[in-house]
PDB file of C-alpha atoms in Angstrom:
ATOM      1  CA  UNK E 204     -28.141 -18.270  18.567  1.00  0.00           C
ATOM      2  CA  UNK E 205     -30.738 -21.017  18.522  1.00  0.00           C
ATOM      3  CA  UNK E 206     -29.329 -24.504  19.040  1.00  0.00           C
ATOM      4  CA  UNK E 207     -26.245 -23.356  20.959  1.00  0.00           C
ATOM      5  CA  UNK E 208     -25.972 -23.929  24.695  1.00  0.00           C
ATOM      6  CA  UNK E 209     -22.775 -21.935  25.211  1.00  0.00           C
ATOM      7  CA  UNK E 210     -20.735 -19.031  23.839  1.00  0.00           C
ATOM      8  CA  UNK E 211     -17.189 -17.708  24.243  1.00  0.00           C
ATOM      9  CA  UNK E 212     -15.850 -14.427  25.622  1.00  0.00           C
ATOM     10  CA  UNK E 213     -12.161 -13.888  24.863  1.00  0.00           C
ATOM     11  CA  UNK E 214      -9.453 -12.783  27.281  1.00  0.00           C
ATOM     12  CA  UNK E 215      -8.521  -9.822  25.069  1.00  0.00           C
ATOM     13  CA  UNK E 216     -12.085  -8.512  25.545  1.00  0.00           C
ATOM     14  CA  UNK E 217     -11.299  -7.953  29.222  1.00  0.00           C
ATOM     15  CA  UNK E 218     -10.031  -4.481  28.330  1.00  0.00           C
ATOM     16  CA  UNK E 219     -13.562  -3.460  27.354  1.00  0.00           C
ATOM     17  CA  UNK E 220     -14.893  -4.278  30.811  1.00  0.00           C
ATOM     18  CA  UNK E 221     -11.935  -2.661  32.573  1.00  0.00           C
ATOM     19  CA  UNK E 222     -12.658   0.637  30.830  1.00  0.00           C
ATOM     20  CA  UNK E 223     -16.255   0.608  32.090  1.00  0.00           C
ATOM     21  CA  UNK E 224     -17.573   1.341  35.553  1.00  0.00           C
ATOM     22  CA  UNK E 225     -18.809  -1.659  37.559  1.00  0.00           C
ATOM     23  CA  UNK E 226     -22.376  -0.573  36.865  1.00  0.00           C
ATOM     24  CA  UNK E 227     -21.851  -0.296  33.098  1.00  0.00           C
ATOM     25  CA  UNK E 228     -19.882  -3.567  33.036  1.00  0.00           C
ATOM     26  CA  UNK E 229     -22.874  -5.261  34.663  1.00  0.00           C
ATOM     27  CA  UNK E 230     -25.209  -3.721  32.095  1.00  0.00           C
ATOM     28  CA  UNK E 231     -22.944  -4.932  29.278  1.00  0.00           C
ATOM     29  CA  UNK E 232     -22.769  -8.558  30.462  1.00  0.00           C
ATOM     30  CA  UNK E 233     -26.564  -8.625  30.890  1.00  0.00           C
ATOM     31  CA  UNK E 234     -26.885  -7.183  27.365  1.00  0.00           C
ATOM     32  CA  UNK E 235     -24.614  -9.950  26.037  1.00  0.00           C
ATOM     33  CA  UNK E 236     -26.618 -12.740  27.707  1.00  0.00           C
ATOM     34  CA  UNK E 237     -29.842 -11.237  26.395  1.00  0.00           C
ATOM     35  CA  UNK E 238     -28.362 -11.152  22.867  1.00  0.00           C
ATOM     36  CA  UNK E 239     -27.120 -14.765  22.840  1.00  0.00           C
ATOM     37  CA  UNK E 240     -30.546 -15.894  24.059  1.00  0.00           C
ATOM     38  CA  UNK E 241     -32.174 -14.243  21.011  1.00  0.00           C
ATOM     39  CA  UNK E 242     -33.984 -11.586  23.052  1.00  0.00           C
ATOM     40  CA  UNK E 243     -32.937  -8.761  20.689  1.00  0.00           C
ATOM     41  CA  UNK E 244     -31.850  -6.381  23.489  1.00  0.00           C
ATOM     42  CA  UNK E 245     -32.076  -2.609  22.981  1.00  0.00           C
ATOM     43  CA  UNK E 246     -30.289   0.158  24.875  1.00  0.00           C
ATOM     44  CA  UNK E 247     -30.033   3.933  24.673  1.00  0.00           C
ATOM     45  CA  UNK E 248     -26.703   3.919  26.524  1.00  0.00           C
ATOM     46  CA  UNK E 249     -24.060   5.034  24.020  1.00  0.00           C
ATOM     47  CA  UNK E 250     -21.167   3.423  25.909  1.00  0.00           C
ATOM     48  CA  UNK E 251     -22.930   0.047  26.096  1.00  0.00           C
ATOM     49  CA  UNK E 252     -23.729   0.235  22.376  1.00  0.00           C
ATOM     50  CA  UNK E 253     -20.109   0.980  21.454  1.00  0.00           C
ATOM     51  CA  UNK E 254     -18.632  -1.596  23.823  1.00  0.00           C
ATOM     52  CA  UNK E 255     -20.995  -4.272  22.470  1.00  0.00           C
ATOM     53  CA  UNK E 256     -20.116  -3.727  18.776  1.00  0.00           C
ATOM     54  CA  UNK E 257     -16.853  -5.781  18.708  1.00  0.00           C
ATOM     55  CA  UNK E 258     -18.291  -8.431  21.030  1.00  0.00           C
ATOM     56  CA  UNK E 259     -21.365  -8.816  18.801  1.00  0.00           C
ATOM     57  CA  UNK E 260     -19.111  -9.079  15.733  1.00  0.00           C
ATOM     58  CA  UNK E 261     -17.068 -11.856  17.361  1.00  0.00           C
ATOM     59  CA  UNK E 262     -20.209 -13.694  18.497  1.00  0.00           C
ATOM     60  CA  UNK E 263     -21.546 -13.637  14.929  1.00  0.00           C
ATOM     61  CA  UNK E 264     -18.180 -14.857  13.608  1.00  0.00           C
ATOM     62  CA  UNK E 265     -18.127 -17.716  16.123  1.00  0.00           C
ATOM     63  CA  UNK E 266     -21.730 -18.653  15.291  1.00  0.00           C
ATOM     64  CA  UNK E 267     -20.907 -18.785  11.582  1.00  0.00           C
ATOM     65  CA  UNK E 268     -17.924 -21.085  12.241  1.00  0.00           C
ATOM     66  CA  UNK E 269     -20.087 -23.266  14.491  1.00  0.00           C
ATOM     67  CA  UNK E 270     -22.729 -23.566  11.743  1.00  0.00           C
ATOM     68  CA  UNK E 271     -20.048 -24.468   9.178  1.00  0.00           C
ATOM     69  CA  UNK E 272     -18.589 -27.151  11.450  1.00  0.00           C
ATOM     70  CA  UNK E 273     -22.059 -28.522  12.154  1.00  0.00           C
ATOM     71  CA  UNK E 274     -22.790 -28.667   8.408  1.00  0.00           C
ATOM     72  CA  UNK E 275     -19.476 -30.368   7.609  1.00  0.00           C
ATOM     73  CA  UNK E 276     -19.990 -32.967  10.306  1.00  0.00           C
ATOM     74  CA  UNK E 277     -23.526 -33.606   9.064  1.00  0.00           C
ATOM     75  CA  UNK E 278     -22.311 -34.041   5.487  1.00  0.00           C
ATOM     76  CA  UNK E 279     -19.518 -36.345   6.644  1.00  0.00           C
ATOM     77  CA  UNK E 280     -22.051 -38.393   8.587  1.00  0.00           C
ATOM     78  CA  UNK E 281     -24.325 -38.707   5.556  1.00  0.00           C
ATOM     79  CA  UNK E 282     -21.458 -39.803   3.315  1.00  0.00           C
ATOM     80  CA  UNK E 283     -20.292 -42.246   5.958  1.00  0.00           C
ATOM     81  CA  UNK E 284     -23.788 -43.681   6.269  1.00  0.00           C
ATOM     82  CA  UNK E 285     -24.137 -44.159   2.513  1.00  0.00           C
ATOM     83  CA  UNK E 286     -20.723 -45.771   2.294  1.00  0.00           C
ATOM     84  CA  UNK E 287     -21.534 -48.135   5.158  1.00  0.00           C
ATOM     85  CA  UNK E 288     -24.792 -49.114   3.478  1.00  0.00           C
ATOM     86  CA  UNK E 289     -22.988 -49.786   0.218  1.00  0.00           C
ATOM     87  CA  UNK E 290     -20.283 -51.789   1.960  1.00  0.00           C
ATOM     88  CA  UNK E 291     -22.911 -53.769   3.857  1.00  0.00           C
ATOM     89  CA  UNK E 292     -24.485 -54.842   0.579  1.00  0.00           C
ATOM     90  CA  UNK E 293     -21.070 -55.854  -0.764  1.00  0.00           C
ATOM     91  CA  UNK E 294     -20.236 -57.663   2.450  1.00  0.00           C
ATOM     92  CA  UNK E 295     -23.290 -59.868   2.019  1.00  0.00           C
ATOM     93  CA  UNK E 296     -21.623 -61.145  -1.118  1.00  0.00           C
ATOM     94  CA  UNK E 297     -18.077 -61.127   0.328  1.00  0.00           C
ATOM     95  CA  UNK E 298     -18.088 -61.074   4.173  1.00  0.00           C
ATOM     96  CA  UNK E 299     -14.267 -61.264   4.416  1.00  0.00           C
ATOM     97  CA  UNK E 300     -13.955 -57.625   3.206  1.00  0.00           C
ATOM     98  CA  UNK E 301     -16.178 -56.126   5.921  1.00  0.00           C
ATOM     99  CA  UNK E 302     -13.476 -55.355   8.488  1.00  0.00           C
ATOM    100  CA  UNK E 303     -11.042 -53.760   6.002  1.00  0.00           C
ATOM    101  CA  UNK E 304     -13.753 -51.665   4.324  1.00  0.00           C
ATOM    102  CA  UNK E 305     -14.999 -50.181   7.594  1.00  0.00           C
ATOM    103  CA  UNK E 306     -11.440 -49.336   8.663  1.00  0.00           C
ATOM    104  CA  UNK E 307     -10.753 -47.611   5.330  1.00  0.00           C
ATOM    105  CA  UNK E 308     -14.018 -45.658   5.647  1.00  0.00           C
ATOM    106  CA  UNK E 309     -12.945 -44.277   9.039  1.00  0.00           C
ATOM    107  CA  UNK E 310      -9.556 -43.219   7.630  1.00  0.00           C
ATOM    108  CA  UNK E 311     -11.122 -41.498   4.629  1.00  0.00           C
ATOM    109  CA  UNK E 312     -13.621 -39.512   6.709  1.00  0.00           C
ATOM    110  CA  UNK E 313     -10.955 -38.323   9.140  1.00  0.00           C
ATOM    111  CA  UNK E 314      -8.608 -37.424   6.286  1.00  0.00           C
ATOM    112  CA  UNK E 315     -11.097 -35.431   4.250  1.00  0.00           C
ATOM    113  CA  UNK E 316     -12.803 -33.373   6.947  1.00  0.00           C
ATOM    114  CA  UNK E 317     -10.707 -31.168   9.203  1.00  0.00           C
ATOM    115  CA  UNK E 318     -12.597 -28.429  11.045  1.00  0.00           C
ATOM    116  CA  UNK E 319      -9.841 -26.899  13.160  1.00  0.00           C
ATOM    117  CA  UNK E 320      -7.806 -24.013  11.706  1.00  0.00           C
ATOM    118  CA  UNK E 321      -8.180 -25.084   8.066  1.00  0.00           C
ATOM    119  CA  UNK E 322     -11.191 -26.549   6.313  1.00  0.00           C
ATOM    120  CA  UNK E 323     -10.140 -29.510   4.168  1.00  0.00           C
ATOM    121  CA  UNK E 324     -12.939 -31.133   2.187  1.00  0.00           C
ATOM    122  CA  UNK E 325     -11.957 -33.708  -0.455  1.00  0.00           C
ATOM    123  CA  UNK E 326      -8.516 -32.128  -0.840  1.00  0.00           C
ATOM    124  CA  UNK E 327      -9.674 -28.492  -1.129  1.00  0.00           C
ATOM    125  CA  UNK E 328      -8.002 -26.435   1.597  1.00  0.00           C
ATOM    126  CA  UNK E 329      -9.288 -23.027   2.698  1.00  0.00           C
ATOM    127  CA  UNK E 330      -6.935 -21.064   4.965  1.00  0.00           C
ATOM    128  CA  UNK E 331      -8.463 -19.213   7.898  1.00  0.00           C
ATOM    129  CA  UNK E 332      -6.610 -16.558   9.918  1.00  0.00           C
ATOM    130  CA  UNK E 333      -6.506 -17.441  13.593  1.00  0.00           C
ATOM    131  CA  UNK E 334      -8.491 -15.128  15.874  1.00  0.00           C
ATOM    132  CA  UNK E 335      -5.346 -14.976  18.051  1.00  0.00           C
ATOM    133  CA  UNK E 336      -3.013 -13.792  15.261  1.00  0.00           C
ATOM    134  CA  UNK E 337      -1.056 -10.648  16.176  1.00  0.00           C
ATOM    135  CA  UNK E 338      -0.720  -7.694  13.784  1.00  0.00           C
ATOM    136  CA  UNK E 339       1.330  -4.513  13.677  1.00  0.00           C
ATOM    137  CA  UNK E 340      -0.470  -1.177  13.940  1.00  0.00           C
ATOM    138  CA  UNK E 341       0.155  -0.554  10.235  1.00  0.00           C
ATOM    139  CA  UNK E 342      -1.427  -3.894   9.302  1.00  0.00           C
ATOM    140  CA  UNK E 343      -4.351  -3.143  11.629  1.00  0.00           C
ATOM    141  CA  UNK E 344      -4.897   0.229   9.922  1.00  0.00           C
ATOM    142  CA  UNK E 345      -4.917  -1.477   6.502  1.00  0.00           C
ATOM    143  CA  UNK E 346      -7.388  -4.051   7.832  1.00  0.00           C
ATOM    144  CA  UNK E 347      -9.648  -1.287   9.183  1.00  0.00           C
ATOM    145  CA  UNK E 348      -9.828   0.261   5.692  1.00  0.00           C
ATOM    146  CA  UNK E 349     -10.433  -3.060   3.931  1.00  0.00           C
ATOM    147  CA  UNK E 350     -13.880  -4.138   2.802  1.00  0.00           C
ATOM    148  CA  UNK E 351     -14.847  -7.600   4.049  1.00  0.00           C
ATOM    149  CA  UNK E 352     -17.576 -10.032   2.950  1.00  0.00           C
ATOM    150  CA  UNK E 353     -20.997  -8.514   3.725  1.00  0.00           C
ATOM    151  CA  UNK E 354     -19.292  -5.722   5.687  1.00  0.00           C
ATOM    152  CA  UNK E 355     -18.279  -2.154   5.011  1.00  0.00           C
ATOM    153  CA  UNK E 356     -14.731  -1.209   6.066  1.00  0.00           C
ATOM    154  CA  UNK E 357     -14.375  -0.677   9.817  1.00  0.00           C
ATOM    155  CA  UNK E 358     -13.367   2.985   9.306  1.00  0.00           C
ATOM    156  CA  UNK E 359     -16.600   3.674   7.404  1.00  0.00           C
ATOM    157  CA  UNK E 360     -18.715   1.889  10.015  1.00  0.00           C
ATOM    158  CA  UNK E 361     -17.200   3.920  12.847  1.00  0.00           C
ATOM    159  CA  UNK E 362     -17.711   7.142  10.878  1.00  0.00           C
ATOM    160  CA  UNK E 363     -21.381   6.215  10.510  1.00  0.00           C
ATOM    161  CA  UNK E 364     -21.761   5.301  14.197  1.00  0.00           C
ATOM    162  CA  UNK E 365     -20.265   8.615  15.306  1.00  0.00           C
ATOM    163  CA  UNK E 366     -21.922  10.733  12.593  1.00  0.00           C
ATOM    164  CA  UNK E 367     -18.600  11.969  11.247  1.00  0.00           C
ATOM    165  CA  UNK E 368     -16.365  11.338   8.206  1.00  0.00           C
ATOM    166  CA  UNK E 369     -13.634   8.811   7.401  1.00  0.00           C
ATOM    167  CA  UNK E 370     -10.882  11.438   7.604  1.00  0.00           C
ATOM    168  CA  UNK E 371     -11.751  12.233  11.232  1.00  0.00           C
ATOM    169  CA  UNK E 372     -11.675   8.548  12.187  1.00  0.00           C
ATOM    170  CA  UNK E 373      -8.317   8.088  10.441  1.00  0.00           C
ATOM    171  CA  UNK E 374      -6.791  11.094  12.243  1.00  0.00           C
ATOM    172  CA  UNK E 375      -7.965   9.703  15.568  1.00  0.00           C
ATOM    173  CA  UNK E 376      -6.469   6.331  14.645  1.00  0.00           C
ATOM    174  CA  UNK E 377      -3.087   8.042  14.152  1.00  0.00           C
ATOM    175  CA  UNK E 378      -3.322   9.567  17.639  1.00  0.00           C
ATOM    176  CA  UNK E 379      -4.407   6.236  19.135  1.00  0.00           C
ATOM    177  CA  UNK E 380      -1.529   4.471  17.331  1.00  0.00           C
ATOM    178  CA  UNK E 381       0.979   6.849  18.980  1.00  0.00           C
ATOM    179  CA  UNK E 382      -0.294   5.711  22.391  1.00  0.00           C
ATOM    180  CA  UNK E 383       0.010   2.067  21.312  1.00  0.00           C
ATOM    181  CA  UNK E 384       3.376   2.463  19.534  1.00  0.00           C
ATOM    182  CA  UNK E 385       5.332  -0.784  19.270  1.00  0.00           C
ATOM    183  CA  UNK E 386       2.409  -2.999  20.286  1.00  0.00           C
ATOM    184  CA  UNK E 387       1.184  -5.961  18.281  1.00  0.00           C
ATOM    185  CA  UNK E 388      -2.361  -7.134  18.912  1.00  0.00           C
ATOM    186  CA  UNK E 389      -5.258  -9.103  17.503  1.00  0.00           C
ATOM    187  CA  UNK E 390      -7.781  -7.351  15.268  1.00  0.00           C
ATOM    188  CA  UNK E 391     -10.489  -7.911  17.888  1.00  0.00           C
ATOM    189  CA  UNK E 392      -8.395  -6.295  20.647  1.00  0.00           C
ATOM    190  CA  UNK E 393      -7.543  -3.360  18.367  1.00  0.00           C
ATOM    191  CA  UNK E 394     -11.237  -2.784  17.621  1.00  0.00           C
ATOM    192  CA  UNK E 395     -12.124  -2.953  21.311  1.00  0.00           C
ATOM    193  CA  UNK E 396      -9.417  -0.478  22.324  1.00  0.00           C
ATOM    194  CA  UNK E 397     -10.038   1.938  19.450  1.00  0.00           C
ATOM    195  CA  UNK E 398     -13.818   1.892  20.010  1.00  0.00           C
ATOM    196  CA  UNK E 399     -13.301   3.112  23.564  1.00  0.00           C
ATOM    197  CA  UNK E 400     -10.763   5.701  22.405  1.00  0.00           C
ATOM    198  CA  UNK E 401     -13.318   7.045  19.913  1.00  0.00           C
ATOM    199  CA  UNK E 402     -16.024   7.217  22.564  1.00  0.00           C
ATOM    200  CA  UNK E 403     -13.748   9.202  24.887  1.00  0.00           C
ATOM    201  CA  UNK E 404     -12.233  11.543  22.295  1.00  0.00           C
ATOM    202  CA  UNK E 405     -14.761  12.274  19.567  1.00  0.00           C
ATOM    203  CA  UNK E 406     -16.527  14.798  21.785  1.00  0.00           C
ATOM    204  CA  UNK E 407     -13.369  16.921  21.496  1.00  0.00           C
ATOM    205  CA  UNK E 408     -13.364  16.700  17.697  1.00  0.00           C
ATOM    206  CA  UNK E 409     -16.801  18.036  16.895  1.00  0.00           C
ATOM    207  CA  UNK E 410     -16.739  20.772  14.230  1.00  0.00           C
ATOM    208  CA  UNK E 411     -16.922  24.254  15.654  1.00  0.00           C
ATOM    209  CA  UNK E 412     -20.315  25.892  15.512  1.00  0.00           C
ATOM    210  CA  UNK E 413     -20.746  28.521  12.855  1.00  0.00           C
ATOM    211  CA  UNK E 414     -21.020  32.059  14.219  1.00  0.00           C
ATOM    212  CA  UNK E 415     -24.496  33.458  14.107  1.00  0.00           C
ATOM    213  CA  UNK E 416     -25.092  35.699  11.104  1.00  0.00           C
ATOM    214  CA  UNK E 417     -25.406  39.410  11.846  1.00  0.00           C
ATOM    215  CA  UNK E 418     -28.618  41.247  11.100  1.00  0.00           C
ATOM    216  CA  UNK E 419     -27.194  44.554   9.878  1.00  0.00           C
ATOM    217  CA  UNK E 420     -30.585  46.212   9.449  1.00  0.00           C
ATOM    218  CA  UNK E 421     -31.598  45.362  13.018  1.00  0.00           C
ATOM    219  CA  UNK E 422     -28.320  46.797  14.285  1.00  0.00           C
ATOM    220  CA  UNK E 423     -28.854  50.025  12.260  1.00  0.00           C
ATOM    221  CA  UNK E 424     -32.395  50.319  13.651  1.00  0.00           C
ATOM    222  CA  UNK E 425     -31.192  49.870  17.232  1.00  0.00           C
ATOM    223  CA  UNK E 426     -28.449  52.444  16.684  1.00  0.00           C
ATOM    224  CA  UNK E 427     -30.978  54.939  15.343  1.00  0.00           C
ATOM    225  CA  UNK E 428     -33.241  54.397  18.362  1.00  0.00           C
ATOM    226  CA  UNK E 429     -30.301  55.074  20.693  1.00  0.00           C
ATOM    227  CA  UNK E 430     -29.544  58.343  18.889  1.00  0.00           C
ATOM    228  CA  UNK E 431     -33.156  59.457  19.145  1.00  0.00           C
ATOM    229  CA  UNK E 432     -33.313  58.659  22.872  1.00  0.00           C
ATOM    230  CA  UNK E 433     -30.169  60.686  23.494  1.00  0.00           C
ATOM    231  CA  UNK E 434     -31.532  63.807  21.763  1.00  0.00           C
TER     232      UNK E 434
END
């Protein structure tokens, strides 16, 4: 995260830390600081890995938005500088227009670049869903199955992380949804909560081991030896 002097942790990520022991929570926050300082931290602790996944995703999302805002502001500054230079040349010929032109320039820049919830550049508006938007469990499930830009669906990613299949993850989601019945939450909070549920419950959903195959000939040989010893 080169160039950034700060980062954001969200209040709905508190649940992640509450589910961890004090020791693991300390490990996680150290892991986060190491990551945002570009130290490429590594850990063999499965719980820290799982707890860090949604936080890392949000950090990347925030960094992307920060880069976009930085780019937009830079472009607006360049356009403003060119316009001022052009106006300055015109003002040499007609000084009385200088004040009005500079005022209009400020209005145009502020009107064309809006980097809050929507991005509005020269009249083209791109809607962005707020990170604090609340969704029903059904909408969250549909979001988890949806492919996103440069990202496999969440269900597939969790199946890969836990070395299982999509059907198992979906069944566990149904059980988790029963516990959360009636709740609306952000996508980030849902991912945090479901990640911990997977970590605590997948160990109970491992496929049963296949019974060892019988060696009939070995059994016949042992039976024959028993008969001979009894004679």
